[in-house]
């Protein structure tokens, strides 16, 4: 993966105008989104939570001049004001609903260490309602043993069923530290890029 461009946009209208397929990464603030993106592209391009003034912009990272990873602002950060939270939500939802057919899929990141959070479940429901294809990506799997990962996943799925989920979404388990799951994400993107070419 070679980075061939980078654009930060304050709103959907100012996002790069091209017909390239793109893949958006969303998740709660601190879920490990920047770390995962940086480990995928092998460069420190996404700003991690420890970066002062981490942007709340829509960041397009163009790969191989042919497709983009889109780093969306994290949601649900406890310390931001109600107004800022609402603004970020509007920005993310506007992008997801107005970007059009070039937005191929959303990778929704979830911390494997904790139980299902209301805000993440609500996001998944929102994506379904808006007919946006998404893949569940669990992060930080290096921090748990294999049995615990399996148990947490089972519990998570159980919680989703309790919220009336039918077929569970596709799932990828990752660790940016150990670079686990990167190949799976890349393979998924390659597969979808091929489909996009055939449209
Ligand atoms: P973001 O706010 O979603 O962009 O999250 P960051 O990438 O900034 O990461 C938030 C925190 O989680 C930081 O303290 C990271 O060191 C930690 N973190 C990120 N990825 C991993 C991972 O794969 N494993 C572990 N154990 N910690 C991680």
Tab-separated table of C-alpha atoms and ligand atoms in Angstrom:
chain	number	residue	atom	x	y	z
A	1	UNK	CA	0.000	0.000	0.000
A	2	UNK	CA	1.539	3.288	-1.054
A	3	UNK	CA	0.076	6.611	0.056
A	4	UNK	CA	-0.332	8.798	-3.014
A	5	UNK	CA	-2.414	11.616	-1.548
A	6	UNK	CA	-3.917	13.043	1.612
A	7	UNK	CA	-6.870	15.410	1.971
A	8	UNK	CA	-8.592	16.777	5.059
A	9	UNK	CA	-12.123	18.062	4.580
A	10	UNK	CA	-14.439	19.898	6.944
A	11	UNK	CA	-17.537	18.609	5.194
A	12	UNK	CA	-18.734	16.193	2.537
A	13	UNK	CA	-18.957	18.879	-0.146
A	14	UNK	CA	-15.252	19.606	0.121
A	15	UNK	CA	-14.139	15.952	-0.025
A	16	UNK	CA	-11.950	15.037	-3.031
A	17	UNK	CA	-13.877	14.830	-6.263
A	18	UNK	CA	-13.013	11.544	-7.905
A	19	UNK	CA	-14.689	8.270	-8.689
A	20	UNK	CA	-12.356	6.156	-6.608
A	21	UNK	CA	-13.761	3.538	-4.259
A	22	UNK	CA	-13.376	4.396	-0.594
A	23	UNK	CA	-13.546	2.684	2.764
A	24	UNK	CA	-14.468	4.586	5.895
A	25	UNK	CA	-13.167	3.767	9.363
A	26	UNK	CA	-15.324	4.755	12.308
A	27	UNK	CA	-15.422	3.991	16.002
A	28	UNK	CA	-15.514	5.418	19.480
A	29	UNK	CA	-12.742	7.772	20.335
A	30	UNK	CA	-9.796	5.757	21.698
A	31	UNK	CA	-10.878	2.503	20.052
A	32	UNK	CA	-7.526	2.339	18.251
A	33	UNK	CA	-8.632	3.656	14.848
A	34	UNK	CA	-5.578	5.786	14.132
A	35	UNK	CA	-3.240	3.030	15.239
A	36	UNK	CA	-4.988	0.543	12.958
A	37	UNK	CA	-4.907	2.881	9.977
A	38	UNK	CA	-1.236	3.652	10.600
A	39	UNK	CA	-0.411	-0.026	10.834
A	40	UNK	CA	-2.321	-0.739	7.612
A	41	UNK	CA	-0.469	1.908	5.622
A	42	UNK	CA	2.772	1.426	7.547
A	43	UNK	CA	3.146	5.123	8.298
A	44	UNK	CA	2.126	7.506	11.039
A	45	UNK	CA	-0.426	9.372	8.968
A	46	UNK	CA	-3.526	9.203	11.176
A	47	UNK	CA	-3.329	11.245	14.358
A	48	UNK	CA	-3.563	9.129	17.493
A	49	UNK	CA	-5.554	10.201	20.549
A	50	UNK	CA	-2.409	11.404	22.281
A	51	UNK	CA	-1.844	13.988	19.515
A	52	UNK	CA	-2.791	17.452	20.770
A	53	UNK	CA	-5.597	18.966	18.737
A	54	UNK	CA	-6.427	15.721	16.965
A	55	UNK	CA	-8.575	16.832	14.076
A	56	UNK	CA	-12.253	16.243	13.734
A	57	UNK	CA	-12.034	16.356	9.980
A	58	UNK	CA	-12.740	13.817	7.281
A	59	UNK	CA	-9.324	12.550	6.203
A	60	UNK	CA	-8.900	10.885	2.823
A	61	UNK	CA	-5.762	8.797	2.508
A	62	UNK	CA	-5.355	7.914	-1.158
A	63	UNK	CA	-3.726	4.541	-1.757
A	64	UNK	CA	-1.919	3.520	-4.948
A	65	UNK	CA	-3.762	6.295	-6.808
A	66	UNK	CA	-6.717	3.952	-6.988
A	67	UNK	CA	-8.713	3.911	-3.764
A	68	UNK	CA	-8.992	5.675	-0.385
A	69	UNK	CA	-9.037	4.923	3.290
A	70	UNK	CA	-11.206	7.501	5.011
A	71	UNK	CA	-10.405	8.315	8.620
A	72	UNK	CA	-13.569	9.755	10.153
A	73	UNK	CA	-13.644	11.567	13.500
A	74	UNK	CA	-14.068	9.320	16.524
A	75	UNK	CA	-17.455	9.521	18.226
A	76	UNK	CA	-18.498	9.545	21.884
A	77	UNK	CA	-15.458	11.184	23.433
A	78	UNK	CA	-16.550	11.900	27.005
A	79	UNK	CA	-14.687	15.184	27.416
A	80	UNK	CA	-16.057	17.029	24.390
A	81	UNK	CA	-18.986	19.371	24.788
A	82	UNK	CA	-22.502	18.399	23.769
A	83	UNK	CA	-22.333	20.862	20.866
A	84	UNK	CA	-19.054	19.474	19.542
A	85	UNK	CA	-20.355	15.922	19.869
A	86	UNK	CA	-23.473	16.851	17.892
A	87	UNK	CA	-21.371	18.582	15.237
A	88	UNK	CA	-19.124	15.543	14.843
A	89	UNK	CA	-22.118	13.226	14.607
A	90	UNK	CA	-23.693	15.413	11.926
A	91	UNK	CA	-20.433	15.486	9.998
A	92	UNK	CA	-20.001	11.708	10.072
A	93	UNK	CA	-23.616	10.937	9.208
A	94	UNK	CA	-23.695	13.488	6.410
A	95	UNK	CA	-20.557	11.997	4.882
A	96	UNK	CA	-21.884	8.441	5.162
A	97	UNK	CA	-25.255	9.253	3.615
A	98	UNK	CA	-24.178	11.799	0.987
A	99	UNK	CA	-20.892	10.535	-0.358
A	100	UNK	CA	-22.675	8.282	-2.804
A	101	UNK	CA	-21.826	4.956	-4.400
A	102	UNK	CA	-18.059	5.396	-4.179
A	103	UNK	CA	-18.316	4.731	-0.445
A	104	UNK	CA	-18.076	0.974	-0.677
A	105	UNK	CA	-17.917	-0.107	2.936
A	106	UNK	CA	-17.523	1.034	6.504
A	107	UNK	CA	-15.170	-0.657	8.928
A	108	UNK	CA	-16.727	-0.118	12.350
A	109	UNK	CA	-14.155	-0.546	15.086
A	110	UNK	CA	-14.965	-2.028	18.475
A	111	UNK	CA	-12.693	-2.599	21.482
A	112	UNK	CA	-12.569	-6.373	22.057
A	113	UNK	CA	-11.838	-5.886	25.762
A	114	UNK	CA	-15.211	-4.456	26.755
A	115	UNK	CA	-18.849	-5.504	26.539
A	116	UNK	CA	-21.133	-4.170	23.804
A	117	UNK	CA	-21.621	-0.433	24.206
A	118	UNK	CA	-24.971	1.177	23.478
A	119	UNK	CA	-23.386	3.778	21.229
A	120	UNK	CA	-21.750	1.128	18.988
A	121	UNK	CA	-24.933	-0.931	18.770
A	122	UNK	CA	-26.847	2.212	17.830
A	123	UNK	CA	-24.286	2.961	15.110
A	124	UNK	CA	-24.641	-0.514	13.662
A	125	UNK	CA	-28.413	-0.151	13.644
A	126	UNK	CA	-28.087	3.235	11.969
A	127	UNK	CA	-25.835	1.776	9.262
A	128	UNK	CA	-28.316	-1.010	8.573
A	129	UNK	CA	-31.191	1.459	8.433
A	130	UNK	CA	-29.288	3.568	5.941
A	131	UNK	CA	-28.314	0.505	3.886
A	132	UNK	CA	-24.597	1.066	4.354
A	133	UNK	CA	-22.509	-2.070	4.170
A	134	UNK	CA	-20.262	-2.462	7.178
A	135	UNK	CA	-17.777	-4.862	8.680
A	136	UNK	CA	-17.229	-5.207	12.408
A	137	UNK	CA	-13.572	-4.860	13.345
A	138	UNK	CA	-12.522	-5.748	16.859
A	139	UNK	CA	-9.360	-3.968	18.005
A	140	UNK	CA	-6.605	-4.554	20.588
A	141	UNK	CA	-6.841	-8.368	20.538
A	142	UNK	CA	-3.206	-8.571	21.718
A	143	UNK	CA	-4.400	-7.512	25.164
A	144	UNK	CA	-6.414	-10.726	25.700
A	145	UNK	CA	-5.721	-14.444	25.505
A	146	UNK	CA	-7.401	-16.590	22.865
A	147	UNK	CA	-10.053	-17.989	25.204
A	148	UNK	CA	-10.995	-14.552	26.454
A	149	UNK	CA	-11.256	-13.284	22.874
A	150	UNK	CA	-13.570	-16.150	22.005
A	151	UNK	CA	-15.674	-15.559	25.132
A	152	UNK	CA	-15.947	-11.819	24.603
A	153	UNK	CA	-16.986	-12.352	21.000
A	154	UNK	CA	-19.636	-14.866	22.037
A	155	UNK	CA	-20.939	-12.456	24.668
A	156	UNK	CA	-20.939	-9.592	22.169
A	157	UNK	CA	-22.910	-11.623	19.665
A	158	UNK	CA	-25.313	-12.685	22.387
A	159	UNK	CA	-25.866	-9.036	23.288
A	160	UNK	CA	-26.539	-8.204	19.648
A	161	UNK	CA	-29.084	-11.016	19.426
A	162	UNK	CA	-30.775	-9.624	22.520
A	163	UNK	CA	-31.100	-6.407	20.549
A	164	UNK	CA	-32.914	-8.361	17.839
A	165	UNK	CA	-30.059	-8.769	15.399
A	166	UNK	CA	-30.667	-11.465	12.838
A	167	UNK	CA	-27.630	-12.343	10.770
A	168	UNK	CA	-24.516	-11.013	12.465
A	169	UNK	CA	-22.202	-8.729	10.480
A	170	UNK	CA	-18.893	-9.899	9.026
A	171	UNK	CA	-16.136	-9.712	11.601
A	172	UNK	CA	-12.388	-9.162	11.594
A	173	UNK	CA	-10.264	-9.374	14.738
A	174	UNK	CA	-7.211	-7.111	14.828
A	175	UNK	CA	-4.253	-5.803	16.769
A	176	UNK	CA	-2.235	-2.878	15.454
A	177	UNK	CA	0.548	-3.662	17.857
A	178	UNK	CA	0.933	-7.224	16.606
A	179	UNK	CA	-0.341	-6.440	13.120
A	180	UNK	CA	-3.034	-9.085	13.387
A	181	UNK	CA	-5.946	-8.833	10.968
A	182	UNK	CA	-4.275	-6.391	8.589
A	183	UNK	CA	-4.146	-9.000	5.838
A	184	UNK	CA	-7.818	-9.734	6.279
A	185	UNK	CA	-8.739	-6.069	5.991
A	186	UNK	CA	-6.551	-5.682	2.917
A	187	UNK	CA	-8.007	-8.819	1.340
A	188	UNK	CA	-11.534	-7.538	1.946
A	189	UNK	CA	-10.708	-4.182	0.378
A	190	UNK	CA	-9.044	-5.842	-2.628
A	191	UNK	CA	-12.061	-8.062	-3.120
A	192	UNK	CA	-14.440	-5.091	-2.974
A	193	UNK	CA	-12.214	-2.965	-5.246
A	194	UNK	CA	-12.484	-5.692	-7.889
A	195	UNK	CA	-16.268	-5.713	-7.622
A	196	UNK	CA	-16.279	-1.925	-7.952
A	197	UNK	CA	-14.200	-2.116	-11.147
A	198	UNK	CA	-16.816	-4.374	-12.671
A	199	UNK	CA	-19.743	-2.015	-12.104
B	1	LIG	P1	-8.257	6.433	18.219
B	1	LIG	O1	-8.667	7.513	19.147
B	1	LIG	O2	-9.393	5.508	17.918
B	1	LIG	O3	-7.580	6.917	16.986
B	1	LIG	O4	-7.238	5.501	19.022
B	1	LIG	P2	-5.644	5.480	19.039
B	1	LIG	O5	-5.122	4.762	17.839
B	1	LIG	O6	-5.118	6.828	19.315
B	1	LIG	O7	-5.379	4.513	20.296
B	1	LIG	C1	-5.971	4.767	21.556
B	1	LIG	C2	-5.214	4.031	22.649
B	1	LIG	O8	-5.294	2.624	22.432
B	1	LIG	C3	-3.718	4.357	22.658
B	1	LIG	O9	-3.321	4.406	23.989
B	1	LIG	C4	-3.082	3.180	21.950
B	1	LIG	O10	-1.769	2.919	22.389
B	1	LIG	C5	-4.006	2.037	22.307
B	1	LIG	N1	-4.031	1.032	21.223
B	1	LIG	C6	-4.275	1.259	19.921
B	1	LIG	N2	-4.195	0.125	19.195
B	1	LIG	C7	-3.882	-0.866	20.063
B	1	LIG	C8	-3.663	-2.281	19.919
B	1	LIG	O11	-3.708	-2.897	18.850
B	1	LIG	N3	-3.397	-2.971	21.079
B	1	LIG	C9	-3.334	-2.363	22.302
B	1	LIG	N4	-3.079	-3.135	23.352
B	1	LIG	N5	-3.530	-1.039	22.458
B	1	LIG	C10	-3.795	-0.289	21.369
